[in-house]
Tab-separated table of C-alpha atoms and ligand atoms in Angstrom:
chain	number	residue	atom	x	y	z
A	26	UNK	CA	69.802	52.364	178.504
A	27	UNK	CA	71.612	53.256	181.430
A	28	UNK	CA	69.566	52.647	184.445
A	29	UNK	CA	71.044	55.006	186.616
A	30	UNK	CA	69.063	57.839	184.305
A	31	UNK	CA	65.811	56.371	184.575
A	32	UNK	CA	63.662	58.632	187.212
A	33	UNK	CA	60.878	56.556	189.434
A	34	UNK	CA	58.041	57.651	191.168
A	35	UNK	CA	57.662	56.129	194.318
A	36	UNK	CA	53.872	56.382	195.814
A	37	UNK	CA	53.852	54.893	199.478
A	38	UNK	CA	52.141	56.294	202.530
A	39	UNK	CA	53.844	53.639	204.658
A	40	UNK	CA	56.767	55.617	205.648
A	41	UNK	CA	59.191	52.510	206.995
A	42	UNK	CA	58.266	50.941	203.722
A	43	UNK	CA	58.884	54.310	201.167
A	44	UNK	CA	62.091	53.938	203.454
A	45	UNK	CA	63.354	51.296	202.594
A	46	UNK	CA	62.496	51.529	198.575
A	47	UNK	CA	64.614	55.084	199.059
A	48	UNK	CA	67.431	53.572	200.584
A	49	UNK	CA	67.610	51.140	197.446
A	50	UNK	CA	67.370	53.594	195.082
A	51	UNK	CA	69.574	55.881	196.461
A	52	UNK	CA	72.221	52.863	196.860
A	53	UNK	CA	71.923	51.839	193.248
A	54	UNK	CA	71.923	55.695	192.208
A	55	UNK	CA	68.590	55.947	190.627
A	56	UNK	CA	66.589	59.313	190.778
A	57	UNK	CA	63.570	59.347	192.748
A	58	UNK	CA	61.183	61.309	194.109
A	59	UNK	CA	58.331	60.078	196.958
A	60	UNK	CA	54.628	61.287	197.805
A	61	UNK	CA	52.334	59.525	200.438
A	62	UNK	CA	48.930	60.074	198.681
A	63	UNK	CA	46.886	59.094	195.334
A	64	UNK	CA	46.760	63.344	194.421
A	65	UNK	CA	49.697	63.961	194.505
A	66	UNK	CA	50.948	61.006	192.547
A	67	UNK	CA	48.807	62.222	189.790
A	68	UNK	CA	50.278	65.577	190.080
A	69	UNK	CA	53.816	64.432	190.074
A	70	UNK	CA	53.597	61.644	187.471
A	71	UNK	CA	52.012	64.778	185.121
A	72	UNK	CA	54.727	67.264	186.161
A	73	UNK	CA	58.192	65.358	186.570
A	74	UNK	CA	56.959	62.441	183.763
A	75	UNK	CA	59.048	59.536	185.375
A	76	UNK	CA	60.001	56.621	183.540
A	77	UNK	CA	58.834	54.037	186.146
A	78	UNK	CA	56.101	54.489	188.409
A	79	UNK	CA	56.208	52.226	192.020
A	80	UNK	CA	52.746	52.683	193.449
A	81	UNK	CA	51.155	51.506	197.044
A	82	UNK	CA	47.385	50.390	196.093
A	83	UNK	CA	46.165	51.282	199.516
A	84	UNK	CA	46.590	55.137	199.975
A	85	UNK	CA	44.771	57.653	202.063
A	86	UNK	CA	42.656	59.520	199.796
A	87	UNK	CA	41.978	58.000	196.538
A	88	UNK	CA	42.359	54.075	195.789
A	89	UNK	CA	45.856	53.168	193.762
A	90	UNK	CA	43.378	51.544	190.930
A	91	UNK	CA	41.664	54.597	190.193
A	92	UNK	CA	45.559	56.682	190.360
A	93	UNK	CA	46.625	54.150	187.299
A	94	UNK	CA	43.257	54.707	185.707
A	95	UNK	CA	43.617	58.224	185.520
A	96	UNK	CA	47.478	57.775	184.578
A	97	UNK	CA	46.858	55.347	181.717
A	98	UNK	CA	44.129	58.546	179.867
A	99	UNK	CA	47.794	60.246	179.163
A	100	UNK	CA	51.354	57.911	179.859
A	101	UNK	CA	52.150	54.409	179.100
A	102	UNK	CA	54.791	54.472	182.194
A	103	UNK	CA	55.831	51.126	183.501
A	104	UNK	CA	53.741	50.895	186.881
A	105	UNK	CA	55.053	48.399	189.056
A	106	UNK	CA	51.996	48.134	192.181
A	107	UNK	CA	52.634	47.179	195.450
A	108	UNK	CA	49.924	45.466	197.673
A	109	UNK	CA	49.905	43.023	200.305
A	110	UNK	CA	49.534	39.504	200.191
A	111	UNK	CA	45.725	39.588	201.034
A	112	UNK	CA	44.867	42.490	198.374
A	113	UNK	CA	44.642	39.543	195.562
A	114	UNK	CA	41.408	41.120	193.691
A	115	UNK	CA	42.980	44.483	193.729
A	116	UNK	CA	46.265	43.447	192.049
A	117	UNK	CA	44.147	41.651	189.467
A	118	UNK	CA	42.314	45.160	189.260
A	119	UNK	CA	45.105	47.177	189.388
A	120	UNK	CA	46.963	45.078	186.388
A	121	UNK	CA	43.358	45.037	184.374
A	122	UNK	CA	43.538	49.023	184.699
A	123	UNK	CA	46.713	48.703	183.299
A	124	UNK	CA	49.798	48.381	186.162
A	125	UNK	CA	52.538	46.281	184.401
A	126	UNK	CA	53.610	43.859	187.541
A	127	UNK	CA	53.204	43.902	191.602
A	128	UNK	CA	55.242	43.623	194.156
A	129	UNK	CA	53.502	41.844	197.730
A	130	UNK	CA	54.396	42.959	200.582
A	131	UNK	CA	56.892	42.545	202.415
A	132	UNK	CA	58.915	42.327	199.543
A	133	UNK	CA	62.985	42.209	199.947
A	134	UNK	CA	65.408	44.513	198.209
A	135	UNK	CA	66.406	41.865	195.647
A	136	UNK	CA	62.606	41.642	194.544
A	137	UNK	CA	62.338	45.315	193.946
A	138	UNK	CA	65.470	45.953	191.706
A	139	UNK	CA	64.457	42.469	189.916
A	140	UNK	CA	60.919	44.233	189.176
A	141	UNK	CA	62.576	47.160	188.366
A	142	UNK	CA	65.169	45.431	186.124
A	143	UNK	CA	62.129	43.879	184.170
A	144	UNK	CA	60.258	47.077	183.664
A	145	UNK	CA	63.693	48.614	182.446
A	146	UNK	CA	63.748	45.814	179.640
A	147	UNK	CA	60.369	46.065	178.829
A	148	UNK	CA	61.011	49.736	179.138
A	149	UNK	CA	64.257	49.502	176.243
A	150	UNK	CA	61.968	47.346	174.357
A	151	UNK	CA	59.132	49.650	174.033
A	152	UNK	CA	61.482	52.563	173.246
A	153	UNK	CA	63.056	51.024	170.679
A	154	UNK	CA	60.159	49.000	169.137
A	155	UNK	CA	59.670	49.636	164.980
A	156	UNK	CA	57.428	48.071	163.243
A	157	UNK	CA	58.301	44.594	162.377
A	158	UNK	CA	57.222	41.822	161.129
A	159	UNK	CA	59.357	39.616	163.278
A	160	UNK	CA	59.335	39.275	167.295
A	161	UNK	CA	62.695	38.097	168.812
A	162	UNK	CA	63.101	36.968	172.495
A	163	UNK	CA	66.552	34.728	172.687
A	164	UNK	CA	65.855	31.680	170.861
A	165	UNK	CA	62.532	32.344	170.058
A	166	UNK	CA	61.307	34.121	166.998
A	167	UNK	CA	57.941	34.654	165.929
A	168	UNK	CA	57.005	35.421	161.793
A	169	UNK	CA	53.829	37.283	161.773
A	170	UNK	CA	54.217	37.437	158.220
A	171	UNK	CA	54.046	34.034	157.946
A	172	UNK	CA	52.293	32.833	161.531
A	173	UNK	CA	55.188	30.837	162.319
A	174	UNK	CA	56.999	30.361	165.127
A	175	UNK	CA	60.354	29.108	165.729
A	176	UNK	CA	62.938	28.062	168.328
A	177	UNK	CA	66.346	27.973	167.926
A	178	UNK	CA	65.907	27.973	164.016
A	179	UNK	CA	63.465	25.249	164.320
A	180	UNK	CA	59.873	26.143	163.325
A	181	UNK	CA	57.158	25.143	165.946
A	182	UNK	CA	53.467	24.053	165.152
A	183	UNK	CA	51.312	25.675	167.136
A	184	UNK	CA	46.839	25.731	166.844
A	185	UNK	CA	45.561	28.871	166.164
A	186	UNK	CA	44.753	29.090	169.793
A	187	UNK	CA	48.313	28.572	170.749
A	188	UNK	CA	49.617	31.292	168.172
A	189	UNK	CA	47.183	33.448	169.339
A	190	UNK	CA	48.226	32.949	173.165
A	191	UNK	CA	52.206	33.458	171.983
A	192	UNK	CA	51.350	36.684	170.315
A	193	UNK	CA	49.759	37.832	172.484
A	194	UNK	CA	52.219	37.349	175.530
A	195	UNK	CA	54.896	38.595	172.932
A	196	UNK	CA	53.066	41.905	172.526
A	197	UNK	CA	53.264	42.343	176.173
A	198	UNK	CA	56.505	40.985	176.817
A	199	UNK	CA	57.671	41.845	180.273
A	200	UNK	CA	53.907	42.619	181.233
A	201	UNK	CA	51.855	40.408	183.964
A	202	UNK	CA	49.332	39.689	181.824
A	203	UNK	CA	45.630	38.348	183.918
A	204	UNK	CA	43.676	35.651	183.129
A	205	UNK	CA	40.641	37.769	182.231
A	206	UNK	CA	42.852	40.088	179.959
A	207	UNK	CA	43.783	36.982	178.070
A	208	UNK	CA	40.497	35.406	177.999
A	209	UNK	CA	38.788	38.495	176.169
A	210	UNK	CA	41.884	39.464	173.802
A	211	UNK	CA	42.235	35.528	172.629
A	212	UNK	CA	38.434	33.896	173.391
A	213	UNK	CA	36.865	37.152	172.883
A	214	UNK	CA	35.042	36.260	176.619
A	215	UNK	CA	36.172	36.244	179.820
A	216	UNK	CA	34.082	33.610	182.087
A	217	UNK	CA	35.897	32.393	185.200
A	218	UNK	CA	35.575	28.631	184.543
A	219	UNK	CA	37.658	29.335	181.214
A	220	UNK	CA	40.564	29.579	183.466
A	221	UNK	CA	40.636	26.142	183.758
A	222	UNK	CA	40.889	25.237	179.526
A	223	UNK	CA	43.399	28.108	179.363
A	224	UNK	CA	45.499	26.671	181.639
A	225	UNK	CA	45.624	23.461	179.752
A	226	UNK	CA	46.657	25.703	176.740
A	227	UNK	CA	48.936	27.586	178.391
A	228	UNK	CA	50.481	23.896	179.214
A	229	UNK	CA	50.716	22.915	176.053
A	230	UNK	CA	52.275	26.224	174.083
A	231	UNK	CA	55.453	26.025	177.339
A	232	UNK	CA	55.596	22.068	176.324
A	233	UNK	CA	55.909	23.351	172.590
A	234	UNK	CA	58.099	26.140	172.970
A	235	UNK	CA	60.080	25.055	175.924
A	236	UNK	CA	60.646	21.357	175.531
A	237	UNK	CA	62.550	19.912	178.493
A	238	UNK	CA	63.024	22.936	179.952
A	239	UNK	CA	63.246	22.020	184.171
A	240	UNK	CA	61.405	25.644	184.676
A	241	UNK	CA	59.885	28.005	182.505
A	242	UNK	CA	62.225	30.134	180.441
A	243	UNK	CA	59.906	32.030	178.598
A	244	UNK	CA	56.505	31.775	179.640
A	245	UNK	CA	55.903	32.441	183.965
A	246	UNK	CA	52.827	31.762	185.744
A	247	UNK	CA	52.005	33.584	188.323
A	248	UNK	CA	49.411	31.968	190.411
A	249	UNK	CA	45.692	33.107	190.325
A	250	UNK	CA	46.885	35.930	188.437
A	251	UNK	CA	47.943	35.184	185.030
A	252	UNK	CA	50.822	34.721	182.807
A	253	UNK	CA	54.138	36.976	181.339
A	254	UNK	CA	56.657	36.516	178.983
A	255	UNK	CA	59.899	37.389	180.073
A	256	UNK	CA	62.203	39.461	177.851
A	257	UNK	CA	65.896	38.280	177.368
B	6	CA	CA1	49.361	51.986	202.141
């Protein structure tokens, strides 16, 4: 896909700030179009259908939670959210109710067109997903045929909890996915002190399926948020 035809939706009320995100889309020739308020976000993201959505959580009228809510009853559009450092419930809300990643603020140019450039692969992905009973990332492949998973050709054992976990992130490759969100799709519960054990899993699925590895290629953490799986 050729990036410079994807429209985005930028929803800021902090004009220096909607600025600045303008000025970097304009340089790197995206289209774009900006509102300052929750209403008219809805409005446009109904009207002009963009194929990423960058949205402020902390707008004059209506909260950015409740704007993703009521986007995610009609459009599965990438929403990237942008929040500042101290609004960490609210981006664990905001990516419950369905954003796909955040951006803290202040953020630098680099971080927005990486965030962008994951949403655009998750974005490729999504559009060109057909059923299959194979999941390929780089080197890894899952076999959901077969519940096996393999790197570089070479299968992987993995508990049932692990598989689970790797599916999972799979699935939503690209995606910041939150503790809680992973608690109830793989426990089937979602109390805080679980954090703790699924950590420990999480540990031992990236020793598994990234052996050696100095930093994490395929699985990131992202601290008292959750996890995502990249997509190569
Ligand atoms: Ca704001």
């Amino acid at each position: 896909m050729n990036q410079n035809q994807l429209s985005i939706l930028v929803v800021e009320d902090d004009l220096p700030i909607q600025q600045l995100i303008a000025t970097t889309l304009a340089a790197y020739h995206y289209v774009f179009c900006c509102v300052t308020d929750g209403q008219q976000a809805i409005l446009k993201a109904a009207t002009i259908n963009p194929d990423i959505i960058l949205l402020d959580l902390g707008l004059p009228d209506i909260d950015g939670v409740e704007v993703i809510e009521k986007i995610r009853t009609w459009s599965a559009v990438p929403i990237i959210v942008i929040s500042a450092r101290s609004e960490m419930n609210e981006k664990i809300m905001a990516l419950d109710r369905g954003a796909d990643d955040y951006l803290t603020k202040p953020f630098s140019v680099e971080e927005l067109l990486a965030r962008i450039r994951v949403v655009t692969r998750r974005l490729s992905m999504i559009q060109t997903e057909i059923p299959s009973s194979h999941f390929t990332n780089d080197e890894l492949t899952i076999d959901f045929s077969s519940s096996c998973v393999y790197v570089s050709g070479k299968e992987i054992h993995l508990t049932p909890i692990e598989y689970k976990l790797i599916c999972l992130l799979a699935k939503h490759a690209g995606k910041v996915l939150t503790h809680h969100f992973i608690l109830k799709e793989v426990w089937g519960s979602h109390i805080q002190s679980d954090v703790a054990s699924l950590r420990v899993f999480m540990a031992t699925l990236r020793r598994k399926v990234e052996p050696g590895a100095a930093r994490s290629k395929f699985i990131q953490t992202h601290v008292g948020i959750g996890y995502r799986m990249l997509k190569y």
